[in-house]
Amino acid sequence: SQKIEQNSEALNIQEGKTATLTCNYTNYSPAYLQWYRQDPGRGPVFLLLIRENEKEKRKERLKVTFDTTLKQSLFHITASQPADSATYLCAPNSYDKVIFGPGTSLSVIP
Amino acid sequence: DAGVIQSPRHEVTEMGQEVTLRCKPISGHDYLFWYRQTMMRGLELLIYFNNNVPIDDSGMPEDRFSAKMPNASFSTLKIQPSEPRDSAVYFCASSPQAYSNQPQHFGDGTRLSIL
């Protein structure tokens, strides 16, 4: 069955550093992969989408990579800020389903 | 632009009672999704609609759960009778398309506690 794994531990980093979050998937061939941010008490908010034929996508301080051979996506936040503290969900998306990963909790320490 | 609106934001009720959760999607979005989020199982898709028609309800846990979409601007998720294990945050999301390059837009959820 399809399975998605994200960083098993919460991630704590110093302000100004680059945060790197990992999303691995198995038994699945997604055509797209989306990343969402979720704040406590709120619904997930869409951040970025990358297609299977794209290696990398950038938006401001965010960068996403997609390696279909490794079945992995990396999500980077450069020059991290305390306001980036949240849970980040990856969502590999095929033509008949989208499954959300369990999320990674990121804390950026001032 | 109004986003997805869910009500109530919090619901506390006793086991055995009927619970009705409500959702108003973004106008013009043809797809509506209901999810449940728990610490143990994460965000799980329960059911989704296309143009008010249920397409995939394979995620609905039991017959105690039912969902309807009587028109393009309103959907309900009902649990009857409710049980303590139904306690979770329930999200509604809408999208112009399903399973494509279109993101889903989520409401802020209903936090349900069954005592």
mmCIF file of N, CA and C in Angstrom, chain B residues 11-114:
data_model
loop_
_atom_site.group_PDB
_atom_site.id
_atom_site.type_symbol
_atom_site.label_atom_id
_atom_site.label_comp_id
_atom_site.label_asym_id
_atom_site.label_seq_id
_atom_site.Cartn_x
_atom_site.Cartn_y
_atom_site.Cartn_z
ATOM 1 N N GLU B 11 -16.991 21.441 18.829
ATOM 2 C CA GLU B 11 -18.213 20.736 19.193
ATOM 3 C C GLU B 11 -17.856 19.722 20.266
ATOM 4 N N VAL B 12 -18.565 19.803 21.380
ATOM 5 C CA VAL B 12 -18.396 18.819 22.450
ATOM 6 C C VAL B 12 -19.760 18.210 22.697
ATOM 7 N N THR B 13 -19.834 16.896 22.634
ATOM 8 C CA THR B 13 -21.112 16.242 22.827
ATOM 9 C C THR B 13 -20.903 14.879 23.458
ATOM 10 N N GLU B 14 -21.987 14.306 23.904
ATOM 11 C CA GLU B 14 -21.881 13.015 24.568
ATOM 12 C C GLU B 14 -22.041 11.869 23.569
ATOM 13 N N MET B 15 -21.417 10.782 23.904
ATOM 14 C CA MET B 15 -21.498 9.579 23.088
ATOM 15 C C MET B 15 -22.956 9.237 22.795
ATOM 16 N N GLY B 16 -23.212 8.847 21.549
ATOM 17 C CA GLY B 16 -24.552 8.459 21.159
ATOM 18 C C GLY B 16 -25.340 9.576 20.497
ATOM 19 N N GLN B 17 -24.881 10.805 20.657
ATOM 20 C CA GLN B 17 -25.583 11.933 20.058
ATOM 21 C C GLN B 17 -25.246 12.054 18.576
ATOM 22 N N GLU B 18 -26.143 12.684 17.848
ATOM 23 C CA GLU B 18 -25.887 12.971 16.433
ATOM 24 C C GLU B 18 -25.077 14.255 16.325
ATOM 25 N N VAL B 19 -24.095 14.231 15.425
ATOM 26 C CA VAL B 19 -23.235 15.393 15.204
ATOM 27 C C VAL B 19 -23.322 15.771 13.730
ATOM 28 N N THR B 20 -23.491 17.046 13.455
ATOM 29 C CA THR B 20 -23.526 17.530 12.073
ATOM 30 C C THR B 20 -22.499 18.640 11.899
ATOM 31 N N LEU B 21 -21.574 18.416 10.966
ATOM 32 C CA LEU B 21 -20.556 19.402 10.646
ATOM 33 C C LEU B 21 -20.905 20.021 9.294
ATOM 34 N N ARG B 22 -20.623 21.319 9.156
ATOM 35 C CA ARG B 22 -21.045 22.050 7.964
ATOM 36 C C ARG B 22 -19.878 22.693 7.239
ATOM 37 N N CYS B 23 -20.045 22.834 5.931
ATOM 38 C CA CYS B 23 -18.958 23.394 5.123
ATOM 39 C C CYS B 23 -19.530 24.191 3.960
ATOM 40 N N LYS B 24 -18.958 25.363 3.759
ATOM 41 C CA LYS B 24 -19.267 26.168 2.577
ATOM 42 C C LYS B 24 -17.984 26.286 1.762
ATOM 43 N N PRO B 25 -17.938 25.707 0.559
ATOM 44 C CA PRO B 25 -16.704 25.762 -0.230
ATOM 45 C C PRO B 25 -16.516 27.121 -0.890
ATOM 46 N N ILE B 26 -15.383 27.294 -1.521
ATOM 47 C CA ILE B 26 -15.122 28.512 -2.280
ATOM 48 C C ILE B 26 -15.983 28.484 -3.542
ATOM 49 N N SER B 27 -16.618 29.594 -3.819
ATOM 50 C CA SER B 27 -17.494 29.671 -4.974
ATOM 51 C C SER B 27 -16.720 29.354 -6.259
ATOM 52 N N GLY B 28 -17.307 28.500 -7.086
ATOM 53 C CA GLY B 28 -16.663 28.146 -8.350
ATOM 54 C C GLY B 28 -15.810 26.895 -8.290
ATOM 55 N N HIS B 29 -15.546 26.404 -7.091
ATOM 56 C CA HIS B 29 -14.792 25.163 -6.953
ATOM 57 C C HIS B 29 -15.747 23.976 -7.113
ATOM 58 N N ASP B 30 -15.376 23.067 -8.037
ATOM 59 C CA ASP B 30 -16.258 21.939 -8.337
ATOM 60 C C ASP B 30 -16.043 20.743 -7.414
ATOM 61 N N TYR B 31 -14.923 20.754 -6.686
ATOM 62 C CA TYR B 31 -14.595 19.596 -5.854
ATOM 63 C C TYR B 31 -14.606 19.992 -4.381
ATOM 64 N N LEU B 32 -15.178 19.105 -3.586
ATOM 65 C CA LEU B 32 -15.213 19.319 -2.148
ATOM 66 C C LEU B 32 -14.763 18.038 -1.464
ATOM 67 N N PHE B 33 -13.871 18.205 -0.480
ATOM 68 C CA PHE B 33 -13.265 17.077 0.226
ATOM 69 C C PHE B 33 -13.547 17.203 1.723
ATOM 70 N N TRP B 34 -13.780 16.062 2.358
ATOM 71 C CA TRP B 34 -13.852 16.002 3.832
ATOM 72 C C TRP B 34 -12.680 15.146 4.331
ATOM 73 N N TYR B 35 -11.949 15.699 5.300
ATOM 74 C CA TYR B 35 -10.822 15.009 5.912
ATOM 75 C C TYR B 35 -11.015 14.924 7.419
ATOM 76 N N ARG B 36 -10.302 13.975 8.008
ATOM 77 C CA ARG B 36 -10.233 13.860 9.462
ATOM 78 C C ARG B 36 -8.754 13.841 9.846
ATOM 79 N N GLN B 37 -8.398 14.592 10.884
ATOM 80 C CA GLN B 37 -6.998 14.634 11.312
ATOM 81 C C GLN B 37 -6.884 14.245 12.783
ATOM 82 N N THR B 38 -6.035 13.266 13.051
ATOM 83 C CA THR B 38 -5.712 12.859 14.410
ATOM 84 C C THR B 38 -4.201 12.737 14.531
ATOM 85 N N MET B 39 -3.723 12.742 15.753
ATOM 86 C CA MET B 39 -2.280 12.581 15.964
ATOM 87 C C MET B 39 -1.813 11.231 15.450
ATOM 88 N N MET B 40 -2.622 10.207 15.676
ATOM 89 C CA MET B 40 -2.202 8.849 15.333
ATOM 90 C C MET B 40 -2.217 8.599 13.823
ATOM 91 N N ARG B 41 -3.217 9.117 13.123
ATOM 92 C CA ARG B 41 -3.414 8.739 11.730
ATOM 93 C C ARG B 41 -3.177 9.880 10.751
ATOM 94 N N GLY B 42 -2.897 11.060 11.281
ATOM 95 C CA GLY B 42 -2.645 12.188 10.387
ATOM 96 C C GLY B 42 -3.911 12.650 9.690
ATOM 97 N N LEU B 43 -3.743 13.190 8.479
ATOM 98 C CA LEU B 43 -4.853 13.737 7.706
ATOM 99 C C LEU B 43 -5.359 12.663 6.748
ATOM 100 N N GLU B 44 -6.595 12.235 6.957
ATOM 101 C CA GLU B 44 -7.160 11.156 6.157
ATOM 102 C C GLU B 44 -8.350 11.671 5.344
ATOM 103 N N LEU B 45 -8.382 11.297 4.074
ATOM 104 C CA LEU B 45 -9.518 11.656 3.240
ATOM 105 C C LEU B 45 -10.699 10.743 3.568
ATOM 106 N N LEU B 46 -11.845 11.344 3.831
ATOM 107 C CA LEU B 46 -13.054 10.562 4.120
ATOM 108 C C LEU B 46 -13.901 10.359 2.865
ATOM 109 N N ILE B 47 -14.175 11.467 2.160
ATOM 110 C CA ILE B 47 -15.043 11.435 0.994
ATOM 111 C C ILE B 47 -14.795 12.685 0.167
ATOM 112 N N TYR B 48 -15.044 12.576 -1.150
ATOM 113 C CA TYR B 48 -15.028 13.805 -1.923
ATOM 114 C C TYR B 48 -16.152 13.831 -2.946
ATOM 115 N N PHE B 49 -16.556 15.048 -3.297
ATOM 116 C CA PHE B 49 -17.660 15.298 -4.217
ATOM 117 C C PHE B 49 -17.142 16.046 -5.452
ATOM 118 N N ASN B 50 -17.777 15.746 -6.586
ATOM 119 C CA ASN B 50 -17.563 16.520 -7.792
ATOM 120 C C ASN B 50 -18.922 17.014 -8.265
ATOM 121 N N ASN B 51 -19.061 18.319 -8.390
ATOM 122 C CA ASN B 51 -20.352 18.883 -8.799
ATOM 123 C C ASN B 51 -21.508 18.309 -7.985
ATOM 124 N N ASN B 52 -21.310 18.256 -6.677
ATOM 125 C CA ASN B 52 -22.323 17.845 -5.695
ATOM 126 C C ASN B 52 -22.550 16.339 -5.650
ATOM 127 N N VAL B 53 -21.863 15.565 -6.461
ATOM 128 C CA VAL B 53 -22.054 14.120 -6.502
ATOM 129 C C VAL B 53 -20.904 13.432 -5.760
ATOM 130 N N PRO B 54 -21.209 12.517 -4.828
ATOM 131 C CA PRO B 54 -20.114 11.802 -4.148
ATOM 132 C C PRO B 54 -19.380 10.894 -5.123
ATOM 133 N N ILE B 55 -18.062 11.016 -5.166
ATOM 134 C CA ILE B 55 -17.261 10.252 -6.123
ATOM 135 C C ILE B 55 -16.540 9.092 -5.439
ATOM 136 N N ASP B 56 -15.947 9.360 -4.293
ATOM 137 C CA ASP B 56 -15.167 8.337 -3.603
ATOM 138 C C ASP B 56 -15.431 8.469 -2.105
ATOM 139 N N ASP B 57 -16.120 7.478 -1.550
ATOM 140 C CA ASP B 57 -16.389 7.491 -0.105
ATOM 141 C C ASP B 57 -15.670 6.341 0.595
ATOM 142 N N SER B 58 -14.623 5.839 -0.030
ATOM 143 C CA SER B 58 -13.933 4.675 0.529
ATOM 144 C C SER B 58 -13.248 4.972 1.853
ATOM 145 N N GLY B 59 -13.046 6.224 2.157
ATOM 146 C CA GLY B 59 -12.416 6.595 3.419
ATOM 147 C C GLY B 59 -13.385 6.773 4.571
ATOM 148 N N MET B 60 -14.655 6.702 4.301
ATOM 149 C CA MET B 60 -15.657 6.843 5.374
ATOM 150 C C MET B 60 -15.541 5.618 6.269
ATOM 151 N N PRO B 61 -15.285 5.838 7.549
ATOM 152 C CA PRO B 61 -14.935 4.699 8.413
ATOM 153 C C PRO B 61 -16.068 3.705 8.627
ATOM 154 N N GLU B 62 -17.268 4.160 8.793
ATOM 155 C CA GLU B 62 -18.365 3.241 9.102
ATOM 156 C C GLU B 62 -19.676 3.824 8.609
ATOM 157 N N ASP B 63 -20.707 2.994 8.687
ATOM 158 C CA ASP B 63 -22.043 3.474 8.287
ATOM 159 C C ASP B 63 -22.554 4.577 9.187
ATOM 160 N N ARG B 64 -21.916 4.777 10.305
ATOM 161 C CA ARG B 64 -22.348 5.863 11.194
ATOM 162 C C ARG B 64 -22.034 7.224 10.580
ATOM 163 N N PHE B 65 -21.151 7.232 9.593
ATOM 164 C CA PHE B 65 -20.760 8.477 8.934
ATOM 165 C C PHE B 65 -21.523 8.613 7.616
ATOM 166 N N SER B 66 -22.031 9.817 7.370
ATOM 167 C CA SER B 66 -22.662 10.092 6.085
ATOM 168 C C SER B 66 -22.361 11.534 5.697
ATOM 169 N N ALA B 67 -22.313 11.779 4.406
ATOM 170 C CA ALA B 67 -22.041 13.135 3.916
ATOM 171 C C ALA B 67 -22.984 13.445 2.767
ATOM 172 N N LYS B 68 -23.372 14.713 2.700
ATOM 173 C CA LYS B 68 -24.259 15.156 1.635
ATOM 174 C C LYS B 68 -23.772 16.489 1.088
ATOM 175 N N MET B 69 -24.156 16.744 -0.143
ATOM 176 C CA MET B 69 -23.879 18.049 -0.746
ATOM 177 C C MET B 69 -25.118 18.437 -1.552
ATOM 178 N N PRO B 70 -26.103 19.041 -0.920
ATOM 179 C CA PRO B 70 -27.365 19.333 -1.593
ATOM 180 C C PRO B 70 -27.251 20.397 -2.682
ATOM 181 N N ASN B 71 -26.227 21.253 -2.577
ATOM 182 C CA ASN B 71 -26.014 22.249 -3.628
ATOM 183 C C ASN B 71 -24.535 22.630 -3.645
ATOM 184 N N ALA B 72 -24.167 23.461 -4.598
ATOM 185 C CA ALA B 72 -22.743 23.777 -4.815
ATOM 186 C C ALA B 72 -22.121 24.581 -3.687
ATOM 187 N N SER B 73 -22.938 25.113 -2.788
ATOM 188 C CA SER B 73 -22.380 25.998 -1.771
ATOM 189 C C SER B 73 -22.512 25.438 -0.357
ATOM 190 N N PHE B 74 -22.853 24.159 -0.232
ATOM 191 C CA PHE B 74 -23.077 23.640 1.115
ATOM 192 C C PHE B 74 -22.892 22.128 1.162
ATOM 193 N N SER B 75 -22.204 21.678 2.215
ATOM 194 C CA SER B 75 -22.051 20.246 2.435
ATOM 195 C C SER B 75 -22.108 19.970 3.928
ATOM 196 N N THR B 76 -22.575 18.771 4.272
ATOM 197 C CA THR B 76 -22.607 18.354 5.662
ATOM 198 C C THR B 76 -21.953 16.992 5.820
ATOM 199 N N LEU B 77 -21.351 16.799 6.981
ATOM 200 C CA LEU B 77 -20.831 15.498 7.392
ATOM 201 C C LEU B 77 -21.525 15.165 8.709
ATOM 202 N N LYS B 78 -22.191 14.012 8.720
ATOM 203 C CA LYS B 78 -22.992 13.657 9.879
ATOM 204 C C LYS B 78 -22.456 12.376 10.506
ATOM 205 N N ILE B 79 -22.447 12.331 11.808
ATOM 206 C CA ILE B 79 -22.063 11.128 12.547
ATOM 207 C C ILE B 79 -23.219 10.780 13.475
ATOM 208 N N GLN B 80 -23.743 9.573 13.308
ATOM 209 C CA GLN B 80 -24.885 9.149 14.109
ATOM 210 C C GLN B 80 -24.901 7.630 14.229
ATOM 211 N N PRO B 81 -24.762 7.083 15.443
ATOM 212 C CA PRO B 81 -24.468 7.767 16.696
ATOM 213 C C PRO B 81 -22.966 8.026 16.858
ATOM 214 N N SER B 82 -22.607 9.055 17.563
ATOM 215 C CA SER B 82 -21.192 9.389 17.740
ATOM 216 C C SER B 82 -20.568 8.523 18.834
ATOM 217 N N GLU B 83 -19.248 8.291 18.713
ATOM 218 C CA GLU B 83 -18.497 7.505 19.680
ATOM 219 C C GLU B 83 -17.226 8.280 20.059
ATOM 220 N N PRO B 84 -16.659 8.011 21.230
ATOM 221 C CA PRO B 84 -15.449 8.741 21.655
ATOM 222 C C PRO B 84 -14.305 8.657 20.642
ATOM 223 N N ARG B 85 -14.196 7.528 19.913
ATOM 224 C CA ARG B 85 -13.085 7.395 18.944
ATOM 225 C C ARG B 85 -13.280 8.271 17.721
ATOM 226 N N ASP B 86 -14.436 8.926 17.610
ATOM 227 C CA ASP B 86 -14.649 9.868 16.507
ATOM 228 C C ASP B 86 -14.031 11.236 16.816
ATOM 229 N N SER B 87 -13.553 11.412 18.025
ATOM 230 C CA SER B 87 -12.941 12.696 18.403
ATOM 231 C C SER B 87 -11.735 12.968 17.510
ATOM 232 N N ALA B 88 -11.738 14.137 16.881
ATOM 233 C CA ALA B 88 -10.699 14.495 15.915
ATOM 234 C C ALA B 88 -10.984 15.911 15.435
ATOM 235 N N VAL B 89 -10.116 16.392 14.561
ATOM 236 C CA VAL B 89 -10.402 17.640 13.853
ATOM 237 C C VAL B 89 -10.838 17.266 12.441
ATOM 238 N N TYR B 90 -11.973 17.781 12.038
ATOM 239 C CA TYR B 90 -12.523 17.482 10.719
ATOM 240 C C TYR B 90 -12.367 18.714 9.832
ATOM 241 N N PHE B 91 -11.733 18.491 8.679
ATOM 242 C CA PHE B 91 -11.500 19.583 7.737
ATOM 243 C C PHE B 91 -12.308 19.374 6.469
ATOM 244 N N CYS B 92 -12.739 20.477 5.936
ATOM 245 C CA CYS B 92 -13.345 20.516 4.613
ATOM 246 C C CYS B 92 -12.382 21.285 3.714
ATOM 247 N N ALA B 93 -12.260 20.856 2.471
ATOM 248 C CA ALA B 93 -11.402 21.550 1.510
ATOM 249 C C ALA B 93 -12.119 21.593 0.172
ATOM 250 N N SER B 94 -11.798 22.598 -0.628
ATOM 251 C CA SER B 94 -12.359 22.653 -1.972
ATOM 252 C C SER B 94 -11.261 22.955 -2.977
ATOM 253 N N SER B 95 -11.538 22.610 -4.227
ATOM 254 C CA SER B 95 -10.535 22.770 -5.272
ATOM 255 C C SER B 95 -11.226 22.870 -6.621
ATOM 256 N N PRO B 96 -10.597 23.586 -7.579
ATOM 257 C CA PRO B 96 -11.190 23.620 -8.918
ATOM 258 C C PRO B 96 -11.132 22.255 -9.605
ATOM 259 N N GLN B 97 -10.133 21.445 -9.259
ATOM 260 C CA GLN B 97 -9.988 20.112 -9.830
ATOM 261 C C GLN B 97 -9.513 19.169 -8.737
ATOM 262 N N ALA B 98 -9.649 17.872 -8.997
ATOM 263 C CA ALA B 98 -9.159 16.873 -8.055
ATOM 264 C C ALA B 98 -7.940 16.190 -8.657
ATOM 265 N N TYR B 99 -7.007 15.845 -7.796
ATOM 266 C CA TYR B 99 -5.872 15.034 -8.201
ATOM 267 C C TYR B 99 -5.172 15.607 -9.424
ATOM 268 N N SER B 100 -4.852 16.888 -9.346
ATOM 269 C CA SER B 100 -4.188 17.540 -10.463
ATOM 270 C C SER B 100 -3.224 18.556 -9.896
ATOM 271 N N ASN B 101 -2.872 19.533 -10.697
ATOM 272 C CA ASN B 101 -1.939 20.537 -10.221
ATOM 273 C C ASN B 101 -2.639 21.674 -9.489
ATOM 274 N N GLN B 102 -3.893 21.508 -9.171
ATOM 275 C CA GLN B 102 -4.612 22.538 -8.432
ATOM 276 C C GLN B 102 -4.544 22.252 -6.935
ATOM 277 N N PRO B 103 -4.133 23.219 -6.128
ATOM 278 C CA PRO B 103 -4.080 22.979 -4.682
ATOM 279 C C PRO B 103 -5.468 22.895 -4.080
ATOM 280 N N GLN B 104 -5.529 22.284 -2.912
ATOM 281 C CA GLN B 104 -6.761 22.274 -2.152
ATOM 282 C C GLN B 104 -6.746 23.434 -1.160
ATOM 283 N N HIS B 105 -7.918 24.033 -0.977
ATOM 284 C CA HIS B 105 -8.076 25.141 -0.047
ATOM 285 C C HIS B 105 -8.867 24.631 1.149
ATOM 286 N N PHE B 106 -8.248 24.694 2.316
ATOM 287 C CA PHE B 106 -8.844 24.120 3.507
ATOM 288 C C PHE B 106 -9.531 25.171 4.368
ATOM 289 N N GLY B 107 -10.610 24.733 5.036
ATOM 290 C CA GLY B 107 -11.171 25.534 6.108
ATOM 291 C C GLY B 107 -10.337 25.359 7.361
ATOM 292 N N ASP B 108 -10.744 26.013 8.435
ATOM 293 C CA ASP B 108 -9.985 25.919 9.679
ATOM 294 C C ASP B 108 -10.452 24.779 10.573
ATOM 295 N N GLY B 109 -11.360 23.975 10.092
ATOM 296 C CA GLY B 109 -11.692 22.740 10.775
ATOM 297 C C GLY B 109 -12.721 22.871 11.883
ATOM 298 N N THR B 110 -13.271 21.719 12.234
ATOM 299 C CA THR B 110 -14.142 21.589 13.409
ATOM 300 C C THR B 110 -13.456 20.627 14.361
ATOM 301 N N ARG B 111 -13.184 21.104 15.571
ATOM 302 C CA ARG B 111 -12.584 20.228 16.593
ATOM 303 C C ARG B 111 -13.717 19.535 17.335
ATOM 304 N N LEU B 112 -13.805 18.232 17.153
ATOM 305 C CA LEU B 112 -14.915 17.452 17.708
ATOM 306 C C LEU B 112 -14.436 16.614 18.881
ATOM 307 N N SER B 113 -15.124 16.747 19.991
ATOM 308 C CA SER B 113 -14.824 15.938 21.176
ATOM 309 C C SER B 113 -16.087 15.193 21.573
ATOM 310 N N ILE B 114 -15.979 13.866 21.612
ATOM 311 C CA ILE B 114 -17.112 13.019 22.011
ATOM 312 C C ILE B 114 -16.784 12.447 23.392
#
